Tab-separated table of C-alpha atoms in Angstrom:
chain	number	residue	atom	x	y	z
A	1	UNK	CA	82.163	54.222	139.621
A	2	UNK	CA	82.172	53.740	135.927
A	3	UNK	CA	85.408	55.629	135.599
A	4	UNK	CA	87.060	54.916	138.919
A	5	UNK	CA	88.556	51.653	137.770
A	6	UNK	CA	90.651	53.293	135.092
A	7	UNK	CA	94.140	53.474	136.494
A	8	UNK	CA	95.295	56.951	137.228
A	9	UNK	CA	99.042	57.509	136.899
A	10	UNK	CA	99.167	59.107	140.354
A	11	UNK	CA	97.898	55.937	141.988
A	12	UNK	CA	100.748	53.615	141.242
A	13	UNK	CA	104.361	54.373	141.839
A	14	UNK	CA	107.557	52.623	140.930
A	15	UNK	CA	107.273	49.367	139.016
A	16	UNK	CA	103.490	49.644	139.148
A	17	UNK	CA	103.738	52.366	136.520
A	18	UNK	CA	103.819	49.601	133.976
A	19	UNK	CA	100.132	49.037	134.709
A	20	UNK	CA	99.372	52.719	134.995
A	21	UNK	CA	100.341	53.418	131.418
A	22	UNK	CA	98.247	50.611	130.037
A	23	UNK	CA	95.094	51.812	128.320
A	24	UNK	CA	92.018	49.823	127.397
A	25	UNK	CA	92.346	47.732	124.271
A	26	UNK	CA	90.541	49.252	121.241
A	27	UNK	CA	88.072	46.318	121.288
A	28	UNK	CA	87.091	47.147	124.874
A	29	UNK	CA	86.528	50.781	123.954
A	30	UNK	CA	84.561	49.735	120.880
A	31	UNK	CA	82.220	47.524	122.928
A	32	UNK	CA	82.022	50.124	125.687
A	33	UNK	CA	81.000	52.947	123.372
A	34	UNK	CA	78.769	50.816	121.160
A	35	UNK	CA	77.504	47.955	123.375
A	36	UNK	CA	75.583	45.182	121.606
A	37	UNK	CA	72.239	43.795	122.744
A	38	UNK	CA	71.557	46.175	125.609
A	39	UNK	CA	68.120	45.919	127.175
A	40	UNK	CA	65.844	43.430	128.821
A	41	UNK	CA	63.467	40.577	128.022
A	42	UNK	CA	60.318	39.514	129.857
A	43	UNK	CA	61.726	37.648	132.825
A	44	UNK	CA	58.362	35.973	133.506
A	45	UNK	CA	58.291	34.309	130.109
A	46	UNK	CA	58.958	30.551	130.333
A	47	UNK	CA	61.364	30.755	127.394
A	48	UNK	CA	63.514	33.463	128.992
A	49	UNK	CA	66.358	32.719	131.394
A	50	UNK	CA	67.793	35.484	133.550
A	51	UNK	CA	71.242	35.571	135.143
A	52	UNK	CA	72.063	38.241	137.690
A	53	UNK	CA	75.594	38.165	139.070
A	54	UNK	CA	78.011	40.445	140.848
A	55	UNK	CA	77.939	42.577	143.965
A	56	UNK	CA	76.776	46.164	144.154
A	57	UNK	CA	79.378	46.590	146.889
A	58	UNK	CA	82.103	45.869	144.373
A	59	UNK	CA	80.706	48.028	141.648
A	60	UNK	CA	80.048	45.302	139.111
A	61	UNK	CA	76.584	43.920	138.526
A	62	UNK	CA	75.611	42.077	135.371
A	63	UNK	CA	72.189	40.989	134.217
A	64	UNK	CA	72.073	38.753	131.189
A	65	UNK	CA	68.886	37.338	129.684
A	66	UNK	CA	68.500	34.710	127.009
A	67	UNK	CA	65.443	33.787	124.998
A	68	UNK	CA	65.566	30.174	123.971
A	69	UNK	CA	63.698	28.282	121.282
A	70	UNK	CA	62.015	25.558	123.321
A	71	UNK	CA	62.225	22.936	120.590
A	72	UNK	CA	65.761	23.394	119.294
A	73	UNK	CA	67.456	24.752	122.439
A	74	UNK	CA	68.998	27.564	120.405
A	75	UNK	CA	69.456	31.005	121.938
A	76	UNK	CA	67.354	33.262	119.700
A	77	UNK	CA	67.729	36.530	121.506
A	78	UNK	CA	69.947	37.877	124.246
A	79	UNK	CA	69.983	41.114	126.208
A	80	UNK	CA	72.206	42.475	128.938
A	81	UNK	CA	72.534	45.340	131.329
A	82	UNK	CA	75.741	45.903	133.245
A	83	UNK	CA	76.701	48.342	135.913
A	84	UNK	CA	80.453	48.438	136.212
A	85	UNK	CA	83.758	49.313	134.671
A	86	UNK	CA	84.546	49.452	130.957
A	87	UNK	CA	85.916	45.919	130.977
A	88	UNK	CA	82.797	44.526	132.645
A	89	UNK	CA	80.558	46.240	130.111
A	90	UNK	CA	82.719	45.114	127.194
A	91	UNK	CA	82.900	41.529	128.551
A	92	UNK	CA	79.136	41.234	128.819
A	93	UNK	CA	78.573	42.911	125.453
A	94	UNK	CA	81.001	40.499	123.811
A	95	UNK	CA	79.465	37.475	125.521
A	96	UNK	CA	76.033	38.385	124.107
A	97	UNK	CA	77.564	38.342	120.623
A	98	UNK	CA	79.146	34.980	121.345
A	99	UNK	CA	76.036	33.173	122.586
A	100	UNK	CA	73.490	34.454	120.087
A	101	UNK	CA	72.506	31.615	117.767
A	102	UNK	CA	74.346	29.014	119.841
A	103	UNK	CA	72.758	25.973	121.457
A	104	UNK	CA	72.550	26.009	125.251
A	105	UNK	CA	75.222	23.353	125.721
A	106	UNK	CA	77.587	25.271	123.438
A	107	UNK	CA	76.912	28.520	125.268
A	108	UNK	CA	77.535	26.864	128.630
A	109	UNK	CA	81.029	25.926	127.504
A	110	UNK	CA	82.163	29.530	127.006
A	111	UNK	CA	85.203	30.211	129.185
A	112	UNK	CA	86.381	33.441	130.716
A	113	UNK	CA	89.761	32.956	129.049
A	114	UNK	CA	88.101	33.242	125.644
A	115	UNK	CA	86.547	36.578	126.591
A	116	UNK	CA	89.702	37.902	128.254
A	117	UNK	CA	91.843	36.942	125.265
A	118	UNK	CA	89.526	38.597	122.739
A	119	UNK	CA	89.434	41.834	124.722
A	120	UNK	CA	93.119	41.647	125.801
A	121	UNK	CA	92.139	42.341	129.383
A	122	UNK	CA	94.984	43.233	131.778
A	123	UNK	CA	95.548	41.036	134.881
A	124	UNK	CA	93.427	43.120	137.231
A	125	UNK	CA	90.486	42.915	134.822
A	126	UNK	CA	90.343	39.158	134.331
A	127	UNK	CA	87.662	39.059	137.019
A	128	UNK	CA	85.305	40.950	134.695
A	129	UNK	CA	85.492	38.162	132.134
A	130	UNK	CA	84.728	35.612	134.833
A	131	UNK	CA	81.651	37.590	135.799
A	132	UNK	CA	80.475	37.411	132.184
A	133	UNK	CA	80.990	33.647	132.175
A	134	UNK	CA	79.057	33.378	135.440
A	135	UNK	CA	76.254	35.522	133.983
A	136	UNK	CA	75.625	33.288	130.971
A	137	UNK	CA	75.831	30.160	133.144
A	138	UNK	CA	73.345	31.631	135.600
A	139	UNK	CA	70.976	32.561	132.754
A	140	UNK	CA	71.145	29.038	131.340
A	141	UNK	CA	70.556	27.522	134.792
A	142	UNK	CA	67.564	29.798	135.304
A	143	UNK	CA	66.079	28.846	131.931
A	144	UNK	CA	66.592	25.133	132.613
A	145	UNK	CA	64.997	25.426	136.056
A	146	UNK	CA	61.940	27.102	134.525
A	147	UNK	CA	61.798	24.590	131.708
A	148	UNK	CA	61.903	21.634	134.101
A	149	UNK	CA	59.026	23.135	136.055
A	150	UNK	CA	56.997	23.618	132.880
A	151	UNK	CA	57.620	20.146	131.531
A	152	UNK	CA	56.784	18.414	134.805
A	153	UNK	CA	53.328	19.994	134.821
B	1	UNK	CA	77.067	47.138	169.531
B	2	UNK	CA	76.848	50.845	170.331
B	3	UNK	CA	76.118	51.380	174.005
B	4	UNK	CA	73.741	54.222	173.758
B	5	UNK	CA	70.827	53.331	175.960
B	6	UNK	CA	67.753	53.541	173.854
B	7	UNK	CA	69.121	56.270	171.659
B	8	UNK	CA	69.986	55.327	168.132
B	9	UNK	CA	73.370	56.684	167.185
B	10	UNK	CA	73.855	57.638	163.597
B	11	UNK	CA	77.209	57.311	161.910
B	12	UNK	CA	77.278	61.053	161.498
B	13	UNK	CA	77.086	62.038	165.136
B	14	UNK	CA	78.825	59.268	166.979
B	15	UNK	CA	82.232	60.273	165.805
B	16	UNK	CA	81.724	63.781	167.130
B	17	UNK	CA	79.883	63.355	170.387
B	18	UNK	CA	79.614	59.776	171.388
B	19	UNK	CA	83.057	58.262	171.309
B	20	UNK	CA	82.872	57.431	174.988
B	21	UNK	CA	79.799	55.379	174.381
B	22	UNK	CA	81.551	53.077	171.960
B	23	UNK	CA	83.417	50.046	173.115
B	24	UNK	CA	87.125	50.140	172.297
B	25	UNK	CA	86.651	47.119	170.123
B	26	UNK	CA	84.161	48.938	167.957
B	27	UNK	CA	86.393	51.972	167.663
B	28	UNK	CA	89.273	49.798	166.652
B	29	UNK	CA	87.237	47.998	164.047
B	30	UNK	CA	85.991	51.264	162.621
B	31	UNK	CA	89.315	52.975	162.729
B	32	UNK	CA	90.632	51.647	159.476
B	33	UNK	CA	87.942	53.261	157.394
B	34	UNK	CA	89.269	56.820	157.114
B	35	UNK	CA	92.681	55.531	156.164
B	36	UNK	CA	91.391	53.152	153.545
B	37	UNK	CA	92.667	54.173	150.170
B	38	UNK	CA	89.955	54.861	147.692
B	39	UNK	CA	92.048	55.109	144.620
B	40	UNK	CA	93.474	51.675	144.046
B	41	UNK	CA	91.975	48.353	143.045
B	42	UNK	CA	89.428	48.374	145.824
B	43	UNK	CA	88.206	51.763	144.738
B	44	UNK	CA	84.980	50.449	143.370
B	45	UNK	CA	83.915	49.471	146.813
B	46	UNK	CA	82.704	52.707	148.296
B	47	UNK	CA	83.365	53.784	151.856
B	48	UNK	CA	79.671	53.734	152.501
B	49	UNK	CA	79.591	50.081	151.670
B	50	UNK	CA	82.501	49.278	153.928
B	51	UNK	CA	80.606	50.917	156.771
B	52	UNK	CA	77.653	48.722	156.015
B	53	UNK	CA	79.723	45.574	156.033
B	54	UNK	CA	80.975	46.407	159.526
B	55	UNK	CA	77.656	45.198	160.792
B	56	UNK	CA	77.862	41.836	159.231
B	57	UNK	CA	75.060	42.020	156.741
B	58	UNK	CA	74.441	39.001	154.624
B	59	UNK	CA	76.881	38.750	151.800
B	60	UNK	CA	75.303	38.759	148.370
B	61	UNK	CA	78.311	37.943	146.281
B	62	UNK	CA	78.292	34.265	145.531
B	63	UNK	CA	81.291	31.991	145.388
B	64	UNK	CA	79.690	30.633	142.287
B	65	UNK	CA	76.713	31.839	140.361
B	66	UNK	CA	74.090	30.612	142.768
B	67	UNK	CA	75.759	31.178	146.091
B	68	UNK	CA	73.646	28.609	147.853
B	69	UNK	CA	76.619	26.903	149.414
B	70	UNK	CA	78.425	29.659	151.300
B	71	UNK	CA	79.427	28.184	154.658
B	72	UNK	CA	78.125	29.836	157.823
B	73	UNK	CA	81.608	30.732	158.989
B	74	UNK	CA	82.190	32.778	155.863
B	75	UNK	CA	78.910	34.628	156.238
B	76	UNK	CA	79.450	35.206	159.953
B	77	UNK	CA	83.032	36.412	159.757
B	78	UNK	CA	83.369	39.995	160.962
B	79	UNK	CA	85.167	42.610	158.943
B	80	UNK	CA	87.744	42.863	161.706
B	81	UNK	CA	88.497	39.145	161.516
B	82	UNK	CA	88.707	39.419	157.752
B	83	UNK	CA	91.164	42.313	157.911
B	84	UNK	CA	93.434	40.456	160.348
B	85	UNK	CA	93.394	37.205	158.383
B	86	UNK	CA	93.835	38.823	154.968
B	87	UNK	CA	96.577	41.227	156.052
B	88	UNK	CA	98.470	38.514	157.843
B	89	UNK	CA	98.225	36.227	154.824
B	90	UNK	CA	99.427	38.874	152.376
B	91	UNK	CA	102.230	40.074	154.674
B	92	UNK	CA	103.676	36.595	155.212
B	93	UNK	CA	103.284	35.834	151.524
B	94	UNK	CA	105.215	39.004	150.698
B	95	UNK	CA	108.105	37.976	152.984
B	96	UNK	CA	108.481	34.607	151.263
B	97	UNK	CA	108.070	36.064	147.780
B	98	UNK	CA	110.631	38.819	148.357
B	99	UNK	CA	113.172	36.165	149.264
B	100	UNK	CA	112.382	34.237	146.059
B	101	UNK	CA	112.564	37.388	143.978
B	102	UNK	CA	115.981	38.208	145.411
B	103	UNK	CA	117.220	34.730	144.563
B	104	UNK	CA	115.781	34.728	141.029
B	105	UNK	CA	115.759	38.375	139.884
B	106	UNK	CA	115.583	37.591	136.156
B	107	UNK	CA	112.684	35.170	136.177
B	108	UNK	CA	110.852	36.819	139.068
B	109	UNK	CA	111.620	40.475	138.579
B	110	UNK	CA	109.236	42.227	140.931
B	111	UNK	CA	107.004	41.756	143.940
B	112	UNK	CA	105.131	44.581	145.559
B	113	UNK	CA	102.415	44.912	148.207
B	114	UNK	CA	100.585	48.195	147.990
B	115	UNK	CA	97.363	48.918	149.868
B	116	UNK	CA	96.152	45.352	149.895
B	117	UNK	CA	97.227	44.648	146.310
B	118	UNK	CA	100.070	42.191	145.872
B	119	UNK	CA	101.626	42.267	142.410
B	120	UNK	CA	104.124	39.665	141.183
B	121	UNK	CA	105.933	40.044	137.877
B	122	UNK	CA	107.374	37.038	136.076
B	123	UNK	CA	108.672	38.447	132.766
B	124	UNK	CA	108.425	35.093	130.959
B	125	UNK	CA	105.036	34.103	132.349
B	126	UNK	CA	103.074	37.249	133.151
B	127	UNK	CA	101.775	39.315	136.031
B	128	UNK	CA	99.939	37.968	139.055
B	129	UNK	CA	97.641	40.221	141.039
B	130	UNK	CA	96.408	39.122	144.463
B	131	UNK	CA	94.124	41.619	146.121
B	132	UNK	CA	91.861	42.063	149.098
B	133	UNK	CA	88.166	42.425	148.347
B	134	UNK	CA	86.739	43.633	151.672
B	135	UNK	CA	83.027	43.896	150.743
B	136	UNK	CA	83.004	40.157	149.976
B	137	UNK	CA	85.551	39.271	152.645
B	138	UNK	CA	87.473	37.534	149.900
B	139	UNK	CA	90.940	37.518	148.399
B	140	UNK	CA	90.994	37.638	144.613
B	141	UNK	CA	93.675	36.161	142.424
B	142	UNK	CA	94.404	36.993	138.831
B	143	UNK	CA	96.836	34.499	137.364
B	144	UNK	CA	98.322	34.437	133.848
B	145	UNK	CA	98.151	30.615	134.024
B	146	UNK	CA	94.886	29.696	135.735
B	147	UNK	CA	93.010	32.974	135.220
B	148	UNK	CA	90.851	34.694	137.803
B	149	UNK	CA	89.597	33.139	141.016
B	150	UNK	CA	88.104	34.267	144.323
B	151	UNK	CA	88.953	32.819	147.700
B	152	UNK	CA	87.018	32.715	150.962
B	153	UNK	CA	88.488	32.168	154.412
B	154	UNK	CA	87.391	28.708	155.445
B	155	UNK	CA	88.904	26.890	158.446
B	156	UNK	CA	92.109	28.915	158.378
B	157	UNK	CA	92.665	28.623	154.627
B	158	UNK	CA	91.797	30.785	151.649
B	159	UNK	CA	89.718	28.397	149.561
B	160	UNK	CA	87.961	28.889	146.232
B	161	UNK	CA	84.266	28.061	146.250
B	162	UNK	CA	84.375	27.505	142.506
B	163	UNK	CA	86.778	24.611	142.435
B	164	UNK	CA	87.737	24.085	146.103
B	165	UNK	CA	91.405	24.826	145.494
B	166	UNK	CA	93.473	26.578	148.144
B	167	UNK	CA	95.075	29.853	147.133
B	168	UNK	CA	98.406	28.853	148.632
B	169	UNK	CA	98.425	25.562	146.693
B	170	UNK	CA	97.693	27.370	143.423
B	171	UNK	CA	100.544	29.807	144.051
B	172	UNK	CA	103.020	27.132	145.117
B	173	UNK	CA	102.223	25.048	142.063
B	174	UNK	CA	102.336	27.838	139.501
B	175	UNK	CA	105.395	29.598	140.917
B	176	UNK	CA	107.216	26.258	141.048
B	177	UNK	CA	106.718	25.894	137.308
B	178	UNK	CA	107.732	29.502	136.709
B	179	UNK	CA	110.938	28.962	138.701
B	180	UNK	CA	111.954	25.360	137.949
B	181	UNK	CA	115.298	25.711	139.754
B	182	UNK	CA	113.789	27.057	142.950
B	183	UNK	CA	112.379	25.194	145.869
B	184	UNK	CA	109.038	26.924	146.233
B	185	UNK	CA	107.270	26.294	149.505
B	186	UNK	CA	105.376	29.437	150.364
B	187	UNK	CA	103.986	29.934	153.868
B	188	UNK	CA	105.486	26.734	155.160
B	189	UNK	CA	107.593	26.806	158.278
């Protein structure tokens, strides 16, 4: 499944060949071969938010975890694990670089277009960048939900 | 669903021995599986998974990150209903788009429907990809203008759960701006 999403020239005929010849952008390959911040954080910790998005049925699942400084709201540490195509892995790797050191409200404003533009994703792969955006939003929402519960006690 | 008395039929043996025990409806709904192409966009959805979705398991893929607001009718839609609705939508869309592409060959150079993937090429704007996503019972859009979006079939329309836009409205709006001289009114009779 990791490789099946690479277009094979035999798949597309006629005008579709334009897509078939397109290879991954060097930045995608760079992130794919040397992904940043891979791993996991303690999901039970009150300062860790976990976002899990995607569908196993579709081959792309992303888990992104952020560790937040409770006082400043700054993302101190971030880890991800992604099962999916090269673009999905590169998108999540890049998004971890983007959010590290940012405040939660800044991180929540990250748009899929920013990720897609940096990685020069082709049209069929834009969905991967949206998954990365969803992952960071889900992680932030999870952290905030935990935080609210803690504060109310 | 499988009329087998008390015997549990496995996927492996019903196709060999037990065809008579299946209702025609079931056979019809299963019949598309062997012909499904595995090597295009939908390739990452394995055949095994499409068998599973036949039986209407709960969908895990959320319209948005939390997925708490998926309407019942989306969850309860059968794969057969999805196939009919999605194919019919893409086929009628293709008819209208081919006409537009013939009228404006320079600005709208190509439109192609191949195994559930509809590709539109506007040389000055970019490439649109509209594809079926059977495991989620969704249609996905990749637009050079508005980016990616996913659409569920709600009350006869393909609607995005992210921002509540209708797929057909997005296309009409964006293609109108790509072809300012054309009267774009897709899927409107």
